[in-house]
Coordinates of C-alpha atoms in Angstrom, one line a residue:
X29 CA 2.6 -8.9 4.0
X30 CA 0.6 -9.3 0.8
X31 CA -3.1 -9.2 1.7
X32 CA -4.8 -9.0 -1.7
X33 CA -3.9 -9.2 -5.4
X34 CA -6.3 -8.1 -8.1
X35 CA -5.5 -8.6 -11.7
X36 CA -7.5 -7.4 -14.7
X37 CA -6.9 -8.0 -18.4
X38 CA -3.4 -9.5 -18.1
X39 CA -2.2 -12.4 -20.3
X40 CA -4.9 -15.2 -19.9
X41 CA -6.5 -13.5 -16.9
X42 CA -9.8 -11.6 -17.4
X43 CA -10.0 -10.8 -13.7
X44 CA -8.6 -12.4 -10.5
X45 CA -9.1 -11.3 -6.9
X46 CA -7.0 -13.3 -4.4
X47 CA -6.8 -12.7 -0.7
X48 CA -3.6 -14.1 1.0
X49 CA -3.2 -14.9 4.7
X50 CA -0.2 -14.9 7.0
X51 CA 1.8 -18.0 7.2
X52 CA 2.3 -20.5 4.3
X53 CA 0.1 -20.0 1.2
X54 CA 0.4 -22.8 -1.3
X55 CA -0.3 -22.4 -5.0
X56 CA -0.6 -25.5 -7.3
X57 CA -2.1 -26.1 -10.7
X58 CA -1.9 -27.9 -13.9
X59 CA 1.2 -27.3 -16.1
X60 CA 0.6 -24.3 -18.3
X61 CA -2.4 -23.2 -16.3
X62 CA -0.9 -19.8 -15.6
X63 CA 0.9 -20.0 -12.2
X64 CA 3.8 -18.0 -13.7
X65 CA 1.3 -15.5 -15.0
X66 CA 0.5 -14.5 -11.4
X67 CA 4.2 -13.8 -10.7
X68 CA 4.3 -11.7 -13.9
X69 CA 1.4 -9.7 -12.8
X70 CA 2.8 -9.3 -9.3
X71 CA 6.1 -8.1 -10.9
X72 CA 4.3 -5.2 -12.4
X73 CA 3.3 -3.7 -9.0
X74 CA 6.9 -4.3 -7.9
X75 CA 8.2 -2.1 -10.8
X76 CA 8.9 -4.6 -13.6
X77 CA 8.9 -3.4 -17.2
X78 CA 5.5 -3.3 -18.9
X79 CA 4.7 -4.9 -22.2
X80 CA 1.6 -4.1 -24.1
X81 CA 1.7 -7.5 -25.7
X82 CA 0.8 -9.0 -22.3
X83 CA -2.6 -7.3 -22.4
X84 CA -5.4 -9.9 -23.0
X85 CA -8.0 -7.5 -24.5
X86 CA -6.3 -4.8 -26.5
X87 CA -9.3 -2.6 -26.3
X88 CA -8.9 -1.8 -22.5
X89 CA -6.3 -1.2 -19.9
X90 CA -4.5 -3.8 -17.9
X91 CA -4.7 -3.1 -14.1
X92 CA -2.8 -4.9 -11.4
X93 CA -3.4 -3.9 -7.8
X94 CA -1.8 -5.2 -4.6
X95 CA -2.7 -4.4 -1.0
X96 CA 0.0 -4.8 1.7
X97 CA 0.0 -4.7 5.5
X98 CA 3.2 -2.9 6.2
X99 CA 2.9 -2.4 10.0
X100 CA 6.0 -3.0 12.0
X101 CA 8.5 -3.0 9.1
X102 CA 9.9 0.5 9.6
X103 CA 9.0 1.7 6.1
X104 CA 7.9 5.2 7.2
X105 CA 11.3 6.8 6.4
X106 CA 11.3 5.2 3.0
X107 CA 7.8 6.5 2.1
X108 CA 8.8 9.9 3.4
X109 CA 12.0 10.0 1.2
X110 CA 9.9 9.1 -1.8
X111 CA 7.3 11.7 -1.0
X112 CA 4.6 9.0 -0.7
X113 CA 1.9 9.0 1.9
X114 CA 2.5 6.2 4.5
X115 CA -0.5 3.9 5.2
X116 CA -0.5 0.7 7.3
X117 CA -2.6 -0.8 4.5
X118 CA -0.6 0.3 1.5
X119 CA -2.2 -0.1 -2.0
X120 CA 0.1 -0.3 -5.0
X121 CA -1.5 -0.1 -8.5
X122 CA -0.1 -0.4 -12.0
X123 CA -2.0 0.5 -15.1
X124 CA -0.9 -0.5 -18.6
X125 CA -2.6 1.1 -21.6
X126 CA -3.1 -0.8 -24.9
X127 CA -0.5 1.6 -26.4
X128 CA 2.1 0.3 -23.9
X129 CA 2.1 3.4 -21.6
X130 CA 2.4 2.7 -17.9
X131 CA 1.2 4.5 -14.8
X132 CA 2.0 3.6 -11.2
X133 CA 0.3 4.6 -8.0
X134 CA 1.0 4.1 -4.3
X135 CA -1.9 4.9 -2.1
X136 CA -3.5 6.7 -5.0
X137 CA -0.5 9.0 -5.6
X138 CA 1.3 8.8 -8.9
X139 CA 4.9 7.6 -8.6
X140 CA 7.9 6.9 -10.8
X141 CA 8.8 3.3 -11.5
X142 CA 12.1 3.8 -9.5
X143 CA 10.0 4.6 -6.4
X144 CA 7.9 1.5 -7.0
X145 CA 11.0 -0.7 -7.2
X146 CA 12.4 0.8 -4.0
X147 CA 9.2 0.0 -2.2
X148 CA 8.8 -3.4 -3.9
X149 CA 12.2 -4.7 -2.8
X150 CA 11.2 -4.0 0.8
X151 CA 7.9 -5.8 0.5
X152 CA 8.5 -9.0 -1.4
X153 CA 11.4 -11.3 -2.3
X154 CA 10.5 -13.5 -5.3
X155 CA 12.6 -16.6 -5.9
X156 CA 11.8 -17.9 -9.3
X157 CA 13.2 -21.1 -10.8
X158 CA 15.8 -19.3 -12.9
X159 CA 17.1 -17.5 -9.8
X160 CA 18.9 -20.6 -8.7
X161 CA 21.4 -19.9 -11.5
X162 CA 22.3 -16.7 -9.7
X163 CA 24.4 -18.8 -7.3
X164 CA 27.0 -18.4 -10.0
X165 CA 26.8 -14.6 -9.9
X166 CA 29.3 -12.9 -7.6
X167 CA 26.9 -9.9 -6.9
X168 CA 24.1 -12.2 -5.9
X169 CA 26.4 -14.1 -3.5
X170 CA 27.7 -10.8 -2.1
X171 CA 24.1 -9.7 -1.5
X172 CA 23.3 -12.9 0.4
X173 CA 26.3 -12.6 2.6
X174 CA 25.6 -9.0 3.4
X175 CA 22.0 -9.7 4.2
X176 CA 22.9 -12.4 6.7
X177 CA 25.9 -10.4 8.0
X178 CA 23.6 -7.3 8.5
X179 CA 25.9 -5.1 6.5
X180 CA 23.1 -3.0 5.1
X181 CA 24.1 0.3 6.7
X182 CA 27.8 0.0 5.8
X183 CA 26.9 -1.1 2.3
X184 CA 24.6 1.8 1.8
X185 CA 27.3 4.3 3.0
X186 CA 29.8 2.5 0.8
X187 CA 27.6 2.8 -2.3
X188 CA 27.0 6.5 -1.7
X189 CA 30.8 7.1 -1.4
X190 CA 31.5 4.8 -4.4
X191 CA 29.0 6.6 -6.6
X192 CA 30.5 10.0 -5.7
X193 CA 34.0 8.6 -6.3
X194 CA 33.0 7.4 -9.8
X195 CA 31.4 10.7 -10.6
X196 CA 34.5 12.7 -9.5
X197 CA 36.8 10.3 -11.4
X198 CA 34.7 11.0 -14.5
X199 CA 34.9 14.7 -13.9
X200 CA 38.6 14.5 -13.4
X201 CA 39.0 12.8 -16.8
X202 CA 36.9 15.5 -18.4
X203 CA 39.1 18.3 -16.7
X204 CA 42.2 16.6 -18.0
X205 CA 40.9 16.3 -21.5
X206 CA 39.8 19.9 -21.4
X207 CA 43.2 20.9 -20.1
X208 CA 45.0 19.1 -22.9
X209 CA 42.8 20.9 -25.4
X210 CA 43.3 24.2 -23.6
X211 CA 47.0 23.8 -23.7
X212 CA 46.8 23.7 -27.4
X213 CA 44.6 26.8 -27.4
X214 CA 46.7 28.8 -24.9
X215 CA 49.2 30.1 -27.4
X216 CA 46.5 31.3 -29.7
X217 CA 44.4 32.9 -27.0
X218 CA 47.5 34.6 -25.4
X219 CA 48.5 36.1 -28.8
X220 CA 45.1 37.5 -29.5
X221 CA 44.7 38.9 -26.0
X222 CA 48.1 40.5 -26.0
X223 CA 47.4 42.2 -29.3
X224 CA 44.1 43.6 -28.0
X225 CA 45.6 44.7 -24.7
X226 CA 48.5 46.3 -26.5
X227 CA 46.1 48.4 -28.5
X228 CA 44.9 50.0 -25.3
X229 CA 41.4 50.6 -26.6
X230 CA 38.9 52.9 -24.9
X231 CA 35.1 53.0 -25.3
X232 CA 34.5 56.3 -27.3
X233 CA 37.9 56.6 -28.8
X234 CA 36.9 55.7 -32.4
X235 CA 34.2 58.4 -32.7
X236 CA 36.6 61.1 -31.3
X237 CA 39.4 60.1 -33.6
X238 CA 37.2 60.1 -36.7
X239 CA 35.9 63.6 -35.8
X240 CA 39.5 64.9 -35.2
X241 CA 40.7 63.3 -38.5
X242 CA 38.1 65.3 -40.5
X243 CA 39.3 68.5 -38.9
X244 CA 43.0 67.8 -39.4
X245 CA 42.5 66.8 -43.0
X246 CA 40.8 70.2 -43.9
X247 CA 42.7 72.5 -41.5
X248 CA 43.9 75.1 -44.0
X249 CA 40.5 75.3 -45.7
X250 CA 38.7 75.7 -42.4
X251 CA 41.1 78.4 -41.0
X252 CA 41.1 80.4 -44.3
X253 CA 37.3 80.4 -44.3
X254 CA 37.0 81.5 -40.7
X255 CA 39.6 84.3 -41.2
X256 CA 37.7 85.5 -44.3
X257 CA 34.4 85.5 -42.3
X258 CA 36.0 87.5 -39.5
X259 CA 37.4 90.0 -41.9
X260 CA 34.2 90.4 -43.9
X261 CA 32.2 90.8 -40.8
X262 CA 34.5 93.3 -39.0
X263 CA 38.0 93.6 -40.1
X264 CA 37.8 94.9 -43.7
X265 CA 37.6 98.6 -44.6
X266 CA 34.1 98.2 -45.9
X267 CA 33.0 95.4 -43.6
X268 CA 29.5 94.3 -43.0
X269 CA 29.7 95.6 -39.4
X270 CA 30.9 99.1 -40.4
X271 CA 28.1 99.4 -42.9
X272 CA 25.6 98.3 -40.3
X273 CA 27.0 100.8 -37.8
X274 CA 26.5 103.6 -40.5
X275 CA 22.9 102.5 -40.9
X276 CA 22.4 102.5 -37.1
X277 CA 23.7 106.1 -36.8
X278 CA 21.4 107.3 -39.6
X279 CA 18.3 105.8 -37.9
X280 CA 19.4 107.3 -34.6
X281 CA 19.3 110.8 -36.0
X282 CA 15.7 110.6 -37.1
X283 CA 14.5 109.2 -33.7
X284 CA 13.6 112.7 -32.5
X285 CA 11.2 113.4 -35.4
X286 CA 10.1 109.7 -35.9
X287 CA 9.4 107.9 -32.7
X288 CA 9.1 104.5 -34.4
X289 CA 12.8 104.8 -35.4
X290 CA 13.7 103.9 -31.8
X291 CA 12.6 100.4 -32.3
X292 CA 14.5 100.1 -35.6
X293 CA 17.6 101.5 -33.8
X294 CA 17.4 99.0 -31.0
X295 CA 17.1 96.1 -33.4
X296 CA 20.0 97.4 -35.5
X297 CA 22.1 97.8 -32.4
X298 CA 21.4 94.2 -31.4
X299 CA 22.3 92.9 -34.8
X300 CA 25.5 94.8 -34.7
X301 CA 26.4 93.2 -31.4
X302 CA 25.6 89.7 -32.8
X303 CA 27.8 90.3 -35.9
X304 CA 30.6 91.5 -33.6
X305 CA 30.4 88.3 -31.6
X306 CA 30.3 86.2 -34.8
X307 CA 33.4 88.0 -36.0
X308 CA 35.2 87.4 -32.7
X309 CA 34.3 83.7 -32.7
X310 CA 35.4 83.2 -36.3
X311 CA 38.7 84.8 -35.5
X312 CA 39.2 82.7 -32.3
X313 CA 38.2 79.5 -34.2
X314 CA 40.8 80.2 -36.9
X315 CA 43.4 80.6 -34.2
X316 CA 42.5 77.2 -32.7
X317 CA 42.8 75.3 -36.0
X318 CA 46.0 73.3 -35.8
X319 CA 47.3 72.3 -39.2
X320 CA 49.8 69.8 -37.7
X321 CA 50.9 67.1 -40.2
X322 CA 52.4 65.0 -37.3
X323 CA 49.2 64.9 -35.4
X324 CA 47.3 64.0 -38.6
X325 CA 49.7 61.1 -39.1
X326 CA 49.2 59.9 -35.5
X327 CA 45.4 60.0 -35.7
X328 CA 45.5 58.3 -39.1
X329 CA 47.8 55.5 -37.8
X330 CA 45.6 55.0 -34.7
X331 CA 42.5 54.7 -36.7
X332 CA 44.2 52.3 -39.2
X333 CA 45.1 50.1 -36.2
X334 CA 41.5 50.1 -34.9
X335 CA 40.1 49.4 -38.4
X336 CA 42.6 46.5 -38.8
X337 CA 41.6 44.9 -35.6
X338 CA 37.9 45.3 -36.4
X339 CA 38.5 43.7 -39.8
X340 CA 40.5 40.9 -38.4
X341 CA 38.0 40.0 -35.7
X342 CA 35.0 40.7 -38.0
X343 CA 33.4 43.3 -35.7
X344 CA 32.2 46.9 -36.3
X345 CA 33.1 48.8 -33.2
X346 CA 35.6 49.3 -30.4
X347 CA 32.9 48.1 -28.0
X348 CA 32.8 44.7 -29.7
X349 CA 36.7 44.6 -29.6
X350 CA 36.6 45.3 -25.8
X351 CA 34.0 42.6 -25.3
X352 CA 36.2 40.1 -27.3
X353 CA 39.1 41.1 -25.1
X354 CA 37.1 40.3 -22.0
X355 CA 36.2 36.9 -23.4
X356 CA 39.8 36.1 -24.2
X357 CA 40.8 37.2 -20.7
X358 CA 38.1 34.8 -19.2
X359 CA 39.3 32.0 -21.5
X360 CA 42.9 32.5 -20.5
X361 CA 41.9 32.5 -16.8
X362 CA 40.0 29.2 -17.3
X363 CA 43.1 27.7 -19.0
X364 CA 45.4 28.9 -16.2
X365 CA 42.9 27.8 -13.6
X366 CA 42.6 24.3 -15.1
X367 CA 45.6 23.0 -13.4
X368 CA 44.2 24.2 -10.0
X369 CA 40.9 22.6 -10.8
X370 CA 42.6 19.3 -11.7
X371 CA 44.6 19.4 -8.5
X372 CA 41.5 20.1 -6.4
X373 CA 39.5 17.3 -8.1
X374 CA 42.5 14.9 -7.8
X375 CA 42.6 15.6 -4.0
X376 CA 38.8 14.9 -3.8
X377 CA 39.2 11.7 -5.7
X378 CA 42.0 10.5 -3.4
X379 CA 39.9 11.4 -0.3
X380 CA 36.9 9.6 -1.6
X381 CA 38.9 6.6 -2.6
X382 CA 40.5 6.4 0.8
X383 CA 37.1 6.6 2.4
X384 CA 35.7 3.9 0.0
X385 CA 38.7 1.6 0.8
X386 CA 38.1 2.1 4.5
X387 CA 34.4 1.2 4.4
X388 CA 35.2 -1.6 1.9
X389 CA 37.6 -3.0 4.5
X390 CA 34.9 -2.9 7.1
X391 CA 32.6 -4.7 4.7
X392 CA 35.2 -7.4 4.2
X393 CA 35.6 -7.8 8.0
X394 CA 31.8 -8.2 8.3
X395 CA 31.6 -10.7 5.5
X396 CA 34.6 -12.6 6.8
X397 CA 33.0 -12.8 10.3
X398 CA 29.7 -13.9 8.8
X399 CA 31.0 -16.5 6.5
X400 CA 31.8 -19.3 9.1
X401 CA 28.3 -18.8 10.7
X402 CA 26.6 -19.1 7.3
X403 CA 28.7 -22.2 6.5
X404 CA 27.7 -23.8 9.8
X405 CA 24.0 -23.0 9.5
X406 CA 23.9 -24.1 5.8
X407 CA 25.5 -27.4 6.7
X408 CA 22.8 -28.0 9.4
X409 CA 20.0 -27.3 7.0
X410 CA 21.5 -29.3 4.2
X411 CA 21.9 -32.2 6.6
X412 CA 18.2 -31.9 7.4
X413 CA 17.5 -32.0 3.7
X414 CA 19.4 -35.3 3.3
X415 CA 22.8 -33.9 2.4
X416 CA 24.7 -34.8 5.6
X417 CA 28.0 -34.9 3.8
X418 CA 27.6 -31.7 1.8
X419 CA 30.0 -28.8 2.5
X420 CA 29.6 -25.1 1.4
X421 CA 32.6 -23.0 1.7
X422 CA 32.5 -19.2 1.3
X423 CA 35.7 -17.9 -0.2
X424 CA 36.4 -14.1 0.1
X425 CA 39.2 -12.9 -2.1
X426 CA 40.3 -9.3 -2.8
X427 CA 39.0 -7.8 -6.0
X428 CA 41.4 -6.2 -8.4
X429 CA 39.6 -2.8 -7.9
X430 CA 36.8 -1.3 -6.0
X431 CA 33.4 -2.5 -7.1
X432 CA 29.8 -1.2 -6.5
X433 CA 29.5 -3.6 -3.6
X434 CA 33.0 -3.4 -2.1
X435 CA 36.4 -4.8 -2.7
X436 CA 35.6 -8.5 -2.5
X437 CA 35.0 -11.3 -4.9
X438 CA 32.7 -13.9 -3.2
X439 CA 32.9 -17.5 -4.3
X440 CA 30.7 -20.3 -3.1
X441 CA 32.6 -23.6 -3.2
X442 CA 30.6 -26.8 -2.8
X443 CA 30.8 -30.5 -2.6
X444 CA 28.0 -33.0 -1.9
X445 CA 30.6 -35.4 -0.5
X446 CA 33.1 -33.9 2.0
X447 CA 35.7 -36.4 0.8
X448 CA 35.6 -34.8 -2.7
X449 CA 37.3 -31.5 -3.5
X450 CA 35.4 -28.3 -3.3
X451 CA 34.5 -26.7 -6.6
X452 CA 32.5 -23.6 -7.7
X453 CA 28.9 -24.4 -6.8
X454 CA 27.5 -23.6 -10.2
X455 CA 29.8 -26.2 -11.8
X456 CA 29.2 -29.2 -9.6
X457 CA 25.7 -29.0 -7.9
X458 CA 22.8 -30.9 -9.5
X459 CA 19.4 -29.3 -9.9
X460 CA 18.1 -30.9 -6.7
X461 CA 21.2 -29.9 -4.8
X462 CA 20.9 -26.3 -6.1
X463 CA 17.3 -26.2 -5.0
X464 CA 18.1 -27.4 -1.4
X465 CA 21.1 -25.0 -1.2
X466 CA 19.0 -22.1 -2.4
X467 CA 16.2 -22.8 0.1
X468 CA 18.7 -22.9 2.9
X469 CA 20.3 -19.6 1.9
X470 CA 16.9 -18.0 1.4
X471 CA 15.9 -19.1 4.9
X472 CA 19.0 -17.5 6.4
X473 CA 18.3 -14.2 4.5
X474 CA 14.7 -14.2 5.5
X475 CA 15.5 -14.8 9.1
X476 CA 18.0 -12.0 9.3
X477 CA 15.9 -9.3 7.6
X478 CA 12.6 -7.5 7.9
X479 CA 11.1 -8.8 4.7
X480 CA 7.4 -9.2 5.0
X481 CA 6.9 -11.7 2.2
X482 CA 8.9 -14.4 0.4
X483 CA 7.6 -16.1 -2.8
X484 CA 9.1 -19.4 -3.9
X485 CA 8.4 -20.4 -7.5
X486 CA 9.0 -24.2 -7.5
X487 CA 12.1 -24.0 -5.4
X488 CA 11.6 -27.7 -4.7
X489 CA 12.3 -28.7 -8.3
X490 CA 14.5 -31.8 -8.5
X491 CA 13.6 -33.3 -5.1
X492 CA 11.0 -35.8 -4.0
X493 CA 10.2 -38.2 -1.2
X494 CA 11.5 -37.6 2.3
X495 CA 13.7 -34.7 1.0
X496 CA 10.6 -32.9 -0.3
X497 CA 8.9 -33.5 3.1
X498 CA 11.9 -31.9 4.9
X499 CA 11.9 -29.0 2.5
X500 CA 8.3 -28.5 3.4
X501 CA 9.2 -28.4 7.1
X502 CA 11.8 -25.8 6.5
X503 CA 9.4 -23.7 4.5
X504 CA 6.8 -24.1 7.3
X505 CA 9.3 -22.9 9.9
X506 CA 10.2 -20.0 7.7
X507 CA 6.5 -19.1 7.4
X508 CA 6.2 -18.8 11.2
X509 CA 8.1 -15.5 11.1
X510 CA 6.9 -14.1 7.7
X511 CA 4.4 -14.7 5.0
X512 CA 5.5 -17.3 2.4
X513 CA 3.7 -17.9 -0.9
X514 CA 5.0 -21.2 -2.4
X515 CA 4.2 -22.3 -5.9
X516 CA 4.9 -26.1 -5.8
X517 CA 4.4 -29.3 -7.7
X518 CA 5.1 -31.5 -4.7
X519 CA 2.2 -32.9 -2.6
X520 CA 4.4 -33.2 0.5
X521 CA 5.0 -29.5 0.4
X522 CA 1.5 -28.5 -0.7
X523 CA 0.0 -30.3 2.2
X524 CA 1.8 -28.1 4.7
X525 CA 0.2 -24.8 3.7
X526 CA -2.3 -23.0 5.9
X527 CA -4.1 -21.9 2.7
X528 CA -4.1 -23.7 -0.7
X529 CA -4.9 -22.0 -4.0
X530 CA -5.6 -23.9 -7.2
X531 CA -4.8 -22.4 -10.6
X532 CA -6.6 -23.8 -13.7
X533 CA -7.7 -22.9 -17.2
X534 CA -11.3 -22.4 -18.2
X535 CA -12.5 -22.7 -21.8
X536 CA -15.4 -20.8 -23.0
X537 CA -16.8 -19.3 -26.2
X538 CA -14.8 -16.1 -25.4
X539 CA -11.6 -18.2 -25.3
X540 CA -9.2 -19.5 -22.7
X541 CA -8.9 -17.8 -19.3
X542 CA -6.8 -18.5 -16.2
X543 CA -8.7 -18.8 -13.0
X544 CA -7.6 -19.3 -9.4
X545 CA -9.6 -20.3 -6.3
X546 CA -9.0 -21.1 -2.7
X547 CA -9.6 -24.7 -1.9
X548 CA -11.9 -25.9 0.9
X549 CA -10.5 -28.7 3.1
X550 CA -12.2 -31.4 1.1
X551 CA -11.0 -30.0 -2.1
X552 CA -7.5 -29.9 -0.7
X553 CA -7.7 -33.7 -0.1
X554 CA -8.7 -34.2 -3.7
X555 CA -6.0 -32.0 -5.1
X556 CA -3.2 -33.5 -3.0
X557 CA -4.5 -37.0 -4.0
X558 CA -4.4 -36.0 -7.6
X559 CA -0.8 -34.7 -7.2
X560 CA 0.1 -38.1 -5.6
X561 CA -1.5 -40.4 -8.1
X562 CA -2.1 -38.4 -11.3
X563 CA -5.3 -38.1 -13.3
X564 CA -7.0 -41.2 -11.8
X565 CA -7.4 -40.5 -8.2
X566 CA -7.5 -43.6 -6.0
X567 CA -9.0 -44.0 -2.5
X568 CA -5.5 -44.9 -1.3
X569 CA -4.2 -41.6 -2.7
X570 CA -7.0 -39.8 -0.9
X571 CA -6.1 -41.5 2.4
X572 CA -2.4 -40.6 1.9
X573 CA -3.5 -37.0 1.2
X574 CA -5.5 -37.0 4.5
X575 CA -2.4 -38.2 6.3
X576 CA -0.3 -35.5 4.7
X577 CA -2.8 -32.8 5.5
X578 CA -3.5 -33.9 9.1
X579 CA -5.8 -31.4 10.8
X580 CA -5.9 -29.3 7.6
X581 CA -8.0 -32.0 6.0
X582 CA -11.0 -31.1 8.2

């Protein structure tokens, strides 16, 4: 339940610190005093959007803090899933900067607004005046039916499956669009790939061919030069080697009389051997030179093909052509695998849809079973509220397609007189009838759930007299099982609260500020009397207030 609410620098509020008790807490006040401001502030700690314009003093932060007693509501798994520390006295804080930036904390740990909202919906249900209009909203009606019918687990599983189904359907559409585009690309990719494959390129081929082309193009010149070198070195009559041999012999003859000549002789002999090797290699090289015009033509043609492919694809090497070929192969594989991917995703979509339909049918069964019970209990409560002849009929019809909450369209048909035909509730119910109907529905929802706190914002609008007194009795019964905070303008309802808070405006040199204080028993008598008689409080009004308050007047 909500134990304490602290508000600083919000709208007309400088600072408020309110402590709420279990049972029925009543809030009354003058029109425009700021009762709705309290709900706006509370909405911030429940995850509502922040607006810097709501800050009273633009020079400092707005801070709203709420303390909750969460014992016995099974919230530990939720806190764990949100990575938030669980504490039986949970403190939620929201800070809004003058620049409009927002920070949220749960038990002093920063959290995202989504986490704040997930926790908030498990702590408080706020029924504001405009929410009565939601009776005309199919999703709202479905939610009420599921709450009373205890369909929470099935609905959670359905929403998980439905979300996955929609994701897969979207992915299937993407795959189909991609396949359509790929089909147009297939001919182009296949042609380019076949051309590259047909070239049978190898990594170092271009360098080897270019070296071979140079040799083939100058074959005659190379062979003639090598033959000339071999001849000049050794083969000719007056070759270099023969002259060197003659020198070697002459030096050898003086070795006996000139010892240093032995070194000259050895070096001349080594040089002669080198020249002989050079002559031999030149002759062998000349023999290996192949002046083959056919081979030259083949090499030239092969290089022309490589150069043509490089120019076409705007690359500079065979390595880049091979990389491009690999990309085309992968692209073609994707194109060819697209049909398989579509088939697999189609099967997954069909499985998910079948599962969603199965769970949706279970939800329909739960709702169908719950509807008569709800109709009966609502009839009893409406009779208690002075609408003995009223009838609420819950109509469940199949929806045209699966929806986020199942496959049903829920309609609430209503008549205040059972002899009159049933019509959609939003078209025929008056304001007072809508208020009584909504209170009855909210009572059923609160009874069936584990909600710690319900807040009613003038749910009694449009009723008075004995009906107002009966509405108060229903709210009192409701507060025996959970905390109720009721903003009301009816003295009959206000008198039934265990605690009564009064909201008022205070004028000062600094401006207008909203204040709230808990009324003492004597102050409650005066406030109820003022609600009964208006500005001029009579003694008769005070006596009537004491009668309404009973023991609470002491």
